[in-house]
């Protein structure tokens, strides 16, 4: 469970990947500690609070710089990413300012710190989710390339065309295997991870079967069983 600052619950965001969760948790912990220490017995010295505020803002600045680079490269998430980065930067600056104002006698309103922290975590979560959309789009693009290559392989009529098409298909399968492997490892849901693993296994096993059955079909175009075997492999790969 991901509990946020001031009992803000982040479960409603349906964070499905380990990478997003692992990025958020340290920040949530750091800010939660800052809020809990703020004005409590045995709290941090004002100079220490100011340093924590500066560290949070510096980390946010590095983070949003990466987010803005993603926005520059991917128009489909650009506007949302820029807006989320802007909000995160403003909230990080607000937290640093609040922490700098802390002194031995006058403590800023704890509610103001909580509000800024919630804004920061919400904005950073949106940046991460938008970055995740980019990853998913890359995976879907790789899947579409493999699908197109399968269509091309299915339509070839001679060995020269087949070798060329299969070479391209192989390179695209390597890319798809890399992306789906990373995604499988990143998914939190065990059922989805198992589904991804099963599909990857079918594709890997079927690739060699596709090579063998296609060669046989090209050598014996008159043989209906050879064509049926090849068509079965194509069907399995498309389902996967």
PDB file of C-alpha atoms in Angstrom:
ATOM      1  CA  UNK A   1       0.000   0.000   0.000  1.00  0.00           C
ATOM      2  CA  UNK A   2       1.212   3.468  -0.833  1.00  0.00           C
ATOM      3  CA  UNK A   3       0.244   5.924   1.871  1.00  0.00           C
ATOM      4  CA  UNK A   4       0.917   9.534   1.050  1.00  0.00           C
ATOM      5  CA  UNK A   5       1.558  12.659   3.087  1.00  0.00           C
ATOM      6  CA  UNK A   6      -1.215  13.573   5.478  1.00  0.00           C
ATOM      7  CA  UNK A   7      -2.996  10.245   4.906  1.00  0.00           C
ATOM      8  CA  UNK A   8      -3.255  10.833   1.159  1.00  0.00           C
ATOM      9  CA  UNK A   9      -3.854   7.411  -0.395  1.00  0.00           C
ATOM     10  CA  UNK A  10      -2.131   6.793  -3.735  1.00  0.00           C
ATOM     11  CA  UNK A  11      -3.736   3.375  -4.323  1.00  0.00           C
ATOM     12  CA  UNK A  12      -6.460   5.105  -6.339  1.00  0.00           C
ATOM     13  CA  UNK A  13      -3.818   5.949  -8.962  1.00  0.00           C
ATOM     14  CA  UNK A  14      -3.546   2.233  -9.776  1.00  0.00           C
ATOM     15  CA  UNK A  15       0.232   2.198  -9.918  1.00  0.00           C
ATOM     16  CA  UNK A  16       0.943  -1.059 -11.724  1.00  0.00           C
ATOM     17  CA  UNK A  17       4.709  -1.050 -12.114  1.00  0.00           C
ATOM     18  CA  UNK A  18       7.566  -1.472  -9.683  1.00  0.00           C
ATOM     19  CA  UNK A  19       9.653   1.273 -11.287  1.00  0.00           C
ATOM     20  CA  UNK A  20       7.038   3.957 -10.588  1.00  0.00           C
ATOM     21  CA  UNK A  21       6.473   2.720  -7.055  1.00  0.00           C
ATOM     22  CA  UNK A  22      10.210   2.586  -6.319  1.00  0.00           C
ATOM     23  CA  UNK A  23      10.638   6.150  -7.560  1.00  0.00           C
ATOM     24  CA  UNK A  24       7.765   7.472  -5.467  1.00  0.00           C
ATOM     25  CA  UNK A  25       8.331   5.638  -2.183  1.00  0.00           C
ATOM     26  CA  UNK A  26      11.633   7.317  -1.156  1.00  0.00           C
ATOM     27  CA  UNK A  27      10.184  10.749  -1.906  1.00  0.00           C
ATOM     28  CA  UNK A  28       6.995   9.973   0.021  1.00  0.00           C
ATOM     29  CA  UNK A  29       9.107   8.769   2.945  1.00  0.00           C
ATOM     30  CA  UNK A  30      11.337  11.851   2.901  1.00  0.00           C
ATOM     31  CA  UNK A  31       8.467  14.331   2.712  1.00  0.00           C
ATOM     32  CA  UNK A  32       6.367  12.426   5.260  1.00  0.00           C
ATOM     33  CA  UNK A  33       9.304  12.530   7.664  1.00  0.00           C
ATOM     34  CA  UNK A  34       9.669  16.260   7.069  1.00  0.00           C
ATOM     35  CA  UNK A  35       5.975  16.865   7.801  1.00  0.00           C
ATOM     36  CA  UNK A  36       6.002  14.653  10.908  1.00  0.00           C
ATOM     37  CA  UNK A  37       9.137  16.354  12.267  1.00  0.00           C
ATOM     38  CA  UNK A  38       7.709  19.795  11.576  1.00  0.00           C
ATOM     39  CA  UNK A  39       6.850  21.296  14.957  1.00  0.00           C
ATOM     40  CA  UNK A  40       6.949  17.992  16.838  1.00  0.00           C
ATOM     41  CA  UNK A  41       8.911  17.214  19.978  1.00  0.00           C
ATOM     42  CA  UNK A  42      12.510  16.436  19.116  1.00  0.00           C
ATOM     43  CA  UNK A  43      12.067  17.964  15.684  1.00  0.00           C
ATOM     44  CA  UNK A  44      14.932  18.820  13.351  1.00  0.00           C
ATOM     45  CA  UNK A  45      16.878  22.030  13.861  1.00  0.00           C
ATOM     46  CA  UNK A  46      15.836  24.851  11.495  1.00  0.00           C
ATOM     47  CA  UNK A  47      19.120  24.577   9.570  1.00  0.00           C
ATOM     48  CA  UNK A  48      18.529  20.851   9.050  1.00  0.00           C
ATOM     49  CA  UNK A  49      14.943  21.483   7.923  1.00  0.00           C
ATOM     50  CA  UNK A  50      16.216  24.041   5.409  1.00  0.00           C
ATOM     51  CA  UNK A  51      18.749  21.535   4.050  1.00  0.00           C
ATOM     52  CA  UNK A  52      16.045  18.889   3.642  1.00  0.00           C
ATOM     53  CA  UNK A  53      13.879  21.404   1.788  1.00  0.00           C
ATOM     54  CA  UNK A  54      16.760  22.259  -0.536  1.00  0.00           C
ATOM     55  CA  UNK A  55      17.483  18.564  -1.130  1.00  0.00           C
ATOM     56  CA  UNK A  56      13.838  17.876  -2.002  1.00  0.00           C
ATOM     57  CA  UNK A  57      13.731  20.796  -4.434  1.00  0.00           C
ATOM     58  CA  UNK A  58      17.023  19.784  -6.059  1.00  0.00           C
ATOM     59  CA  UNK A  59      15.780  16.210  -6.514  1.00  0.00           C
ATOM     60  CA  UNK A  60      12.559  17.543  -8.036  1.00  0.00           C
ATOM     61  CA  UNK A  61      14.506  19.765 -10.441  1.00  0.00           C
ATOM     62  CA  UNK A  62      16.575  16.819 -11.678  1.00  0.00           C
ATOM     63  CA  UNK A  63      13.442  14.722 -11.995  1.00  0.00           C
ATOM     64  CA  UNK A  64      11.415  17.248 -14.011  1.00  0.00           C
ATOM     65  CA  UNK A  65      14.381  17.881 -16.319  1.00  0.00           C
ATOM     66  CA  UNK A  66      14.134  14.228 -17.363  1.00  0.00           C
ATOM     67  CA  UNK A  67      10.357  14.577 -17.691  1.00  0.00           C
ATOM     68  CA  UNK A  68      10.718  17.610 -19.957  1.00  0.00           C
ATOM     69  CA  UNK A  69      13.209  15.724 -22.135  1.00  0.00           C
ATOM     70  CA  UNK A  70      10.598  12.985 -22.586  1.00  0.00           C
ATOM     71  CA  UNK A  71       8.023  15.666 -23.452  1.00  0.00           C
ATOM     72  CA  UNK A  72      10.353  17.082 -26.120  1.00  0.00           C
ATOM     73  CA  UNK A  73      10.712  13.654 -27.737  1.00  0.00           C
ATOM     74  CA  UNK A  74       7.098  12.430 -27.554  1.00  0.00           C
ATOM     75  CA  UNK A  75       4.385  14.852 -28.773  1.00  0.00           C
ATOM     76  CA  UNK A  76       1.558  12.574 -27.594  1.00  0.00           C
ATOM     77  CA  UNK A  77       2.372  13.293 -23.923  1.00  0.00           C
ATOM     78  CA  UNK A  78       4.004  16.704 -24.373  1.00  0.00           C
ATOM     79  CA  UNK A  79       1.332  19.036 -23.006  1.00  0.00           C
ATOM     80  CA  UNK A  80       0.415  16.883 -20.013  1.00  0.00           C
ATOM     81  CA  UNK A  81       4.078  16.274 -19.208  1.00  0.00           C
ATOM     82  CA  UNK A  82       4.997  19.974 -19.364  1.00  0.00           C
ATOM     83  CA  UNK A  83       2.064  20.847 -17.093  1.00  0.00           C
ATOM     84  CA  UNK A  84       2.918  18.124 -14.561  1.00  0.00           C
ATOM     85  CA  UNK A  85       6.600  19.152 -14.564  1.00  0.00           C
ATOM     86  CA  UNK A  86       5.635  22.794 -14.031  1.00  0.00           C
ATOM     87  CA  UNK A  87       3.419  21.872 -11.064  1.00  0.00           C
ATOM     88  CA  UNK A  88       6.133  19.654  -9.578  1.00  0.00           C
ATOM     89  CA  UNK A  89       8.727  22.422  -9.927  1.00  0.00           C
ATOM     90  CA  UNK A  90       6.404  24.967  -8.284  1.00  0.00           C
ATOM     91  CA  UNK A  91       5.589  22.593  -5.414  1.00  0.00           C
ATOM     92  CA  UNK A  92       9.269  21.745  -4.893  1.00  0.00           C
ATOM     93  CA  UNK A  93      10.092  25.445  -4.743  1.00  0.00           C
ATOM     94  CA  UNK A  94       7.253  26.013  -2.278  1.00  0.00           C
ATOM     95  CA  UNK A  95       8.535  23.250   0.011  1.00  0.00           C
ATOM     96  CA  UNK A  96      12.052  24.706  -0.035  1.00  0.00           C
ATOM     97  CA  UNK A  97      10.661  28.187   0.731  1.00  0.00           C
ATOM     98  CA  UNK A  98       8.547  26.865   3.623  1.00  0.00           C
ATOM     99  CA  UNK A  99      11.544  25.032   5.081  1.00  0.00           C
ATOM    100  CA  UNK A 100      13.766  28.111   4.773  1.00  0.00           C
ATOM    101  CA  UNK A 101      11.266  30.151   6.808  1.00  0.00           C
ATOM    102  CA  UNK A 102      11.475  27.761   9.748  1.00  0.00           C
ATOM    103  CA  UNK A 103      13.183  29.165  12.857  1.00  0.00           C
ATOM    104  CA  UNK A 104      13.287  28.414  16.567  1.00  0.00           C
ATOM    105  CA  UNK A 105      10.348  30.664  17.435  1.00  0.00           C
ATOM    106  CA  UNK A 106       8.123  30.846  14.362  1.00  0.00           C
ATOM    107  CA  UNK A 107       6.976  27.700  12.564  1.00  0.00           C
ATOM    108  CA  UNK A 108       5.133  27.991   9.242  1.00  0.00           C
ATOM    109  CA  UNK A 109       1.673  26.478   9.066  1.00  0.00           C
ATOM    110  CA  UNK A 110       1.999  22.674   8.917  1.00  0.00           C
ATOM    111  CA  UNK A 111      -1.099  22.570   6.706  1.00  0.00           C
ATOM    112  CA  UNK A 112       0.714  24.663   4.086  1.00  0.00           C
ATOM    113  CA  UNK A 113       3.582  22.178   4.038  1.00  0.00           C
ATOM    114  CA  UNK A 114       1.176  19.244   3.707  1.00  0.00           C
ATOM    115  CA  UNK A 115      -0.661  20.962   0.850  1.00  0.00           C
ATOM    116  CA  UNK A 116       2.576  21.649  -1.037  1.00  0.00           C
ATOM    117  CA  UNK A 117       3.733  18.074  -0.428  1.00  0.00           C
ATOM    118  CA  UNK A 118       0.502  16.641  -1.787  1.00  0.00           C
ATOM    119  CA  UNK A 119       0.775  18.838  -4.878  1.00  0.00           C
ATOM    120  CA  UNK A 120       4.359  17.691  -5.392  1.00  0.00           C
ATOM    121  CA  UNK A 121       3.602  13.987  -5.046  1.00  0.00           C
ATOM    122  CA  UNK A 122       0.550  14.276  -7.282  1.00  0.00           C
ATOM    123  CA  UNK A 123       2.512  16.085 -10.013  1.00  0.00           C
ATOM    124  CA  UNK A 124       5.444  13.657  -9.842  1.00  0.00           C
ATOM    125  CA  UNK A 125       3.074  10.704 -10.013  1.00  0.00           C
ATOM    126  CA  UNK A 126       1.526  12.175 -13.170  1.00  0.00           C
ATOM    127  CA  UNK A 127       4.994  12.607 -14.702  1.00  0.00           C
ATOM    128  CA  UNK A 128       5.766   8.954 -13.969  1.00  0.00           C
ATOM    129  CA  UNK A 129       2.454   7.724 -15.356  1.00  0.00           C
ATOM    130  CA  UNK A 130       2.936   9.751 -18.548  1.00  0.00           C
ATOM    131  CA  UNK A 131       6.447   8.332 -18.906  1.00  0.00           C
ATOM    132  CA  UNK A 132       4.924   4.878 -18.473  1.00  0.00           C
ATOM    133  CA  UNK A 133       2.484   5.616 -21.311  1.00  0.00           C
ATOM    134  CA  UNK A 134       5.505   6.291 -23.534  1.00  0.00           C
ATOM    135  CA  UNK A 135       6.993   2.907 -22.574  1.00  0.00           C
ATOM    136  CA  UNK A 136       3.708   1.147 -23.386  1.00  0.00           C
ATOM    137  CA  UNK A 137       3.457   2.962 -26.731  1.00  0.00           C
ATOM    138  CA  UNK A 138       6.995   1.840 -27.608  1.00  0.00           C
ATOM    139  CA  UNK A 139       6.023  -1.732 -26.781  1.00  0.00           C
ATOM    140  CA  UNK A 140       2.862  -1.530 -28.909  1.00  0.00           C
ATOM    141  CA  UNK A 141       4.833  -0.031 -31.791  1.00  0.00           C
ATOM    142  CA  UNK A 142       7.311  -2.919 -31.608  1.00  0.00           C
ATOM    143  CA  UNK A 143       4.388  -5.366 -31.548  1.00  0.00           C
ATOM    144  CA  UNK A 144       2.860  -3.728 -34.638  1.00  0.00           C
ATOM    145  CA  UNK A 145       6.178  -3.988 -36.492  1.00  0.00           C
ATOM    146  CA  UNK A 146       6.316  -7.712 -35.752  1.00  0.00           C
ATOM    147  CA  UNK A 147       2.706  -8.104 -36.933  1.00  0.00           C
ATOM    148  CA  UNK A 148       3.502  -6.362 -40.229  1.00  0.00           C
ATOM    149  CA  UNK A 149       6.574  -8.557 -40.682  1.00  0.00           C
ATOM    150  CA  UNK A 150       4.430 -11.654 -40.125  1.00  0.00           C
ATOM    151  CA  UNK A 151       2.069 -10.448 -42.864  1.00  0.00           C
ATOM    152  CA  UNK A 152       5.023  -9.974 -45.183  1.00  0.00           C
ATOM    153  CA  UNK A 153       6.456 -13.413 -44.361  1.00  0.00           C
ATOM    154  CA  UNK A 154       3.100 -15.007 -45.045  1.00  0.00           C
ATOM    155  CA  UNK A 155       2.948 -13.500 -48.532  1.00  0.00           C
ATOM    156  CA  UNK A 156       6.459 -14.343 -49.835  1.00  0.00           C
ATOM    157  CA  UNK A 157       6.718 -16.778 -52.732  1.00  0.00           C
ATOM    158  CA  UNK A 158      10.445 -17.500 -53.004  1.00  0.00           C
ATOM    159  CA  UNK A 159      13.483 -18.119 -50.805  1.00  0.00           C
ATOM    160  CA  UNK A 160      15.194 -14.823 -51.617  1.00  0.00           C
ATOM    161  CA  UNK A 161      12.207 -12.804 -50.409  1.00  0.00           C
ATOM    162  CA  UNK A 162      11.781 -15.118 -47.440  1.00  0.00           C
ATOM    163  CA  UNK A 163      15.394 -14.728 -46.235  1.00  0.00           C
ATOM    164  CA  UNK A 164      15.155 -10.945 -46.463  1.00  0.00           C
ATOM    165  CA  UNK A 165      11.771 -10.819 -44.725  1.00  0.00           C
ATOM    166  CA  UNK A 166      12.796 -13.278 -42.007  1.00  0.00           C
ATOM    167  CA  UNK A 167      15.959 -11.288 -41.280  1.00  0.00           C
ATOM    168  CA  UNK A 168      13.887  -8.150 -40.682  1.00  0.00           C
ATOM    169  CA  UNK A 169      11.371 -10.145 -38.648  1.00  0.00           C
ATOM    170  CA  UNK A 170      14.179 -11.521 -36.467  1.00  0.00           C
ATOM    171  CA  UNK A 171      15.546  -8.067 -35.669  1.00  0.00           C
ATOM    172  CA  UNK A 172      12.070  -6.820 -34.759  1.00  0.00           C
ATOM    173  CA  UNK A 173      11.433  -9.883 -32.593  1.00  0.00           C
ATOM    174  CA  UNK A 174      14.639  -9.179 -30.650  1.00  0.00           C
ATOM    175  CA  UNK A 175      13.431  -5.633 -29.948  1.00  0.00           C
ATOM    176  CA  UNK A 176       9.973  -6.871 -28.917  1.00  0.00           C
ATOM    177  CA  UNK A 177      11.503  -9.528 -26.653  1.00  0.00           C
ATOM    178  CA  UNK A 178      13.657  -6.875 -24.971  1.00  0.00           C
ATOM    179  CA  UNK A 179      10.736  -4.502 -24.357  1.00  0.00           C
ATOM    180  CA  UNK A 180       8.304  -7.190 -23.197  1.00  0.00           C
ATOM    181  CA  UNK A 181      10.953  -8.699 -20.913  1.00  0.00           C
ATOM    182  CA  UNK A 182      11.506  -5.347 -19.225  1.00  0.00           C
ATOM    183  CA  UNK A 183       7.762  -4.827 -18.923  1.00  0.00           C
ATOM    184  CA  UNK A 184       7.204  -8.289 -17.487  1.00  0.00           C
ATOM    185  CA  UNK A 185       9.803  -7.672 -14.778  1.00  0.00           C
ATOM    186  CA  UNK A 186       8.299  -4.266 -13.995  1.00  0.00           C
ATOM    187  CA  UNK A 187       4.671  -5.369 -13.581  1.00  0.00           C
ATOM    188  CA  UNK A 188       3.451  -5.724  -9.993  1.00  0.00           C
ATOM    189  CA  UNK A 189       0.424  -7.918 -10.745  1.00  0.00           C
ATOM    190  CA  UNK A 190       1.503 -11.575 -10.763  1.00  0.00           C
ATOM    191  CA  UNK A 191      -1.323 -12.609 -13.098  1.00  0.00           C
ATOM    192  CA  UNK A 192      -0.328 -10.032 -15.706  1.00  0.00           C
ATOM    193  CA  UNK A 193       3.316 -11.023 -15.375  1.00  0.00           C
ATOM    194  CA  UNK A 194       2.355 -14.653 -15.979  1.00  0.00           C
ATOM    195  CA  UNK A 195       0.298 -13.681 -19.046  1.00  0.00           C
ATOM    196  CA  UNK A 196       3.213 -11.701 -20.458  1.00  0.00           C
ATOM    197  CA  UNK A 197       5.633 -14.565 -19.777  1.00  0.00           C
ATOM    198  CA  UNK A 198       3.338 -17.086 -21.486  1.00  0.00           C
ATOM    199  CA  UNK A 199       2.943 -14.898 -24.583  1.00  0.00           C
ATOM    200  CA  UNK A 200       6.704 -14.324 -24.794  1.00  0.00           C
ATOM    201  CA  UNK A 201       7.326 -18.067 -24.509  1.00  0.00           C
ATOM    202  CA  UNK A 202       4.885 -18.813 -27.350  1.00  0.00           C
ATOM    203  CA  UNK A 203       6.566 -16.235 -29.594  1.00  0.00           C
ATOM    204  CA  UNK A 204      10.043 -17.524 -28.806  1.00  0.00           C
ATOM    205  CA  UNK A 205       9.105 -21.164 -29.365  1.00  0.00           C
ATOM    206  CA  UNK A 206       7.117 -20.399 -32.512  1.00  0.00           C
ATOM    207  CA  UNK A 207       9.887 -18.437 -34.225  1.00  0.00           C
ATOM    208  CA  UNK A 208      11.938 -21.550 -34.995  1.00  0.00           C
ATOM    209  CA  UNK A 209       8.765 -23.443 -35.949  1.00  0.00           C
ATOM    210  CA  UNK A 210       7.894 -20.608 -38.336  1.00  0.00           C
ATOM    211  CA  UNK A 211      11.304 -20.843 -39.987  1.00  0.00           C
ATOM    212  CA  UNK A 212      11.037 -24.620 -40.460  1.00  0.00           C
ATOM    213  CA  UNK A 213       7.410 -24.685 -41.605  1.00  0.00           C
ATOM    214  CA  UNK A 214       7.898 -21.776 -44.025  1.00  0.00           C
ATOM    215  CA  UNK A 215      10.923 -23.434 -45.638  1.00  0.00           C
ATOM    216  CA  UNK A 216       8.972 -26.670 -46.046  1.00  0.00           C
ATOM    217  CA  UNK A 217       6.030 -24.801 -47.546  1.00  0.00           C
ATOM    218  CA  UNK A 218       8.272 -22.989 -50.044  1.00  0.00           C
ATOM    219  CA  UNK A 219       9.963 -26.257 -51.052  1.00  0.00           C
ATOM    220  CA  UNK A 220       6.635 -28.070 -51.427  1.00  0.00           C
ATOM    221  CA  UNK A 221       4.026 -25.470 -52.436  1.00  0.00           C
ATOM    222  CA  UNK A 222       1.695 -28.232 -53.618  1.00  0.00           C
ATOM    223  CA  UNK A 223       1.578 -29.871 -50.160  1.00  0.00           C
ATOM    224  CA  UNK A 224      -1.556 -28.828 -48.260  1.00  0.00           C
ATOM    225  CA  UNK A 225      -0.350 -30.218 -44.907  1.00  0.00           C
ATOM    226  CA  UNK A 226       2.838 -28.133 -45.120  1.00  0.00           C
ATOM    227  CA  UNK A 227       0.758 -25.001 -45.684  1.00  0.00           C
ATOM    228  CA  UNK A 228      -1.595 -25.931 -42.836  1.00  0.00           C
ATOM    229  CA  UNK A 229       1.343 -26.387 -40.465  1.00  0.00           C
ATOM    230  CA  UNK A 230       2.766 -23.014 -41.434  1.00  0.00           C
ATOM    231  CA  UNK A 231      -0.638 -21.324 -41.098  1.00  0.00           C
ATOM    232  CA  UNK A 232      -1.065 -22.813 -37.614  1.00  0.00           C
ATOM    233  CA  UNK A 233       2.245 -21.280 -36.520  1.00  0.00           C
ATOM    234  CA  UNK A 234       1.228 -17.885 -37.911  1.00  0.00           C
ATOM    235  CA  UNK A 235      -2.066 -18.137 -36.026  1.00  0.00           C
ATOM    236  CA  UNK A 236      -0.316 -18.986 -32.736  1.00  0.00           C
ATOM    237  CA  UNK A 237       2.086 -16.064 -33.081  1.00  0.00           C
ATOM    238  CA  UNK A 238      -0.657 -13.566 -33.879  1.00  0.00           C
ATOM    239  CA  UNK A 239      -2.675 -14.676 -30.852  1.00  0.00           C
ATOM    240  CA  UNK A 240       0.393 -14.315 -28.631  1.00  0.00           C
TER     241      UNK A 240
END
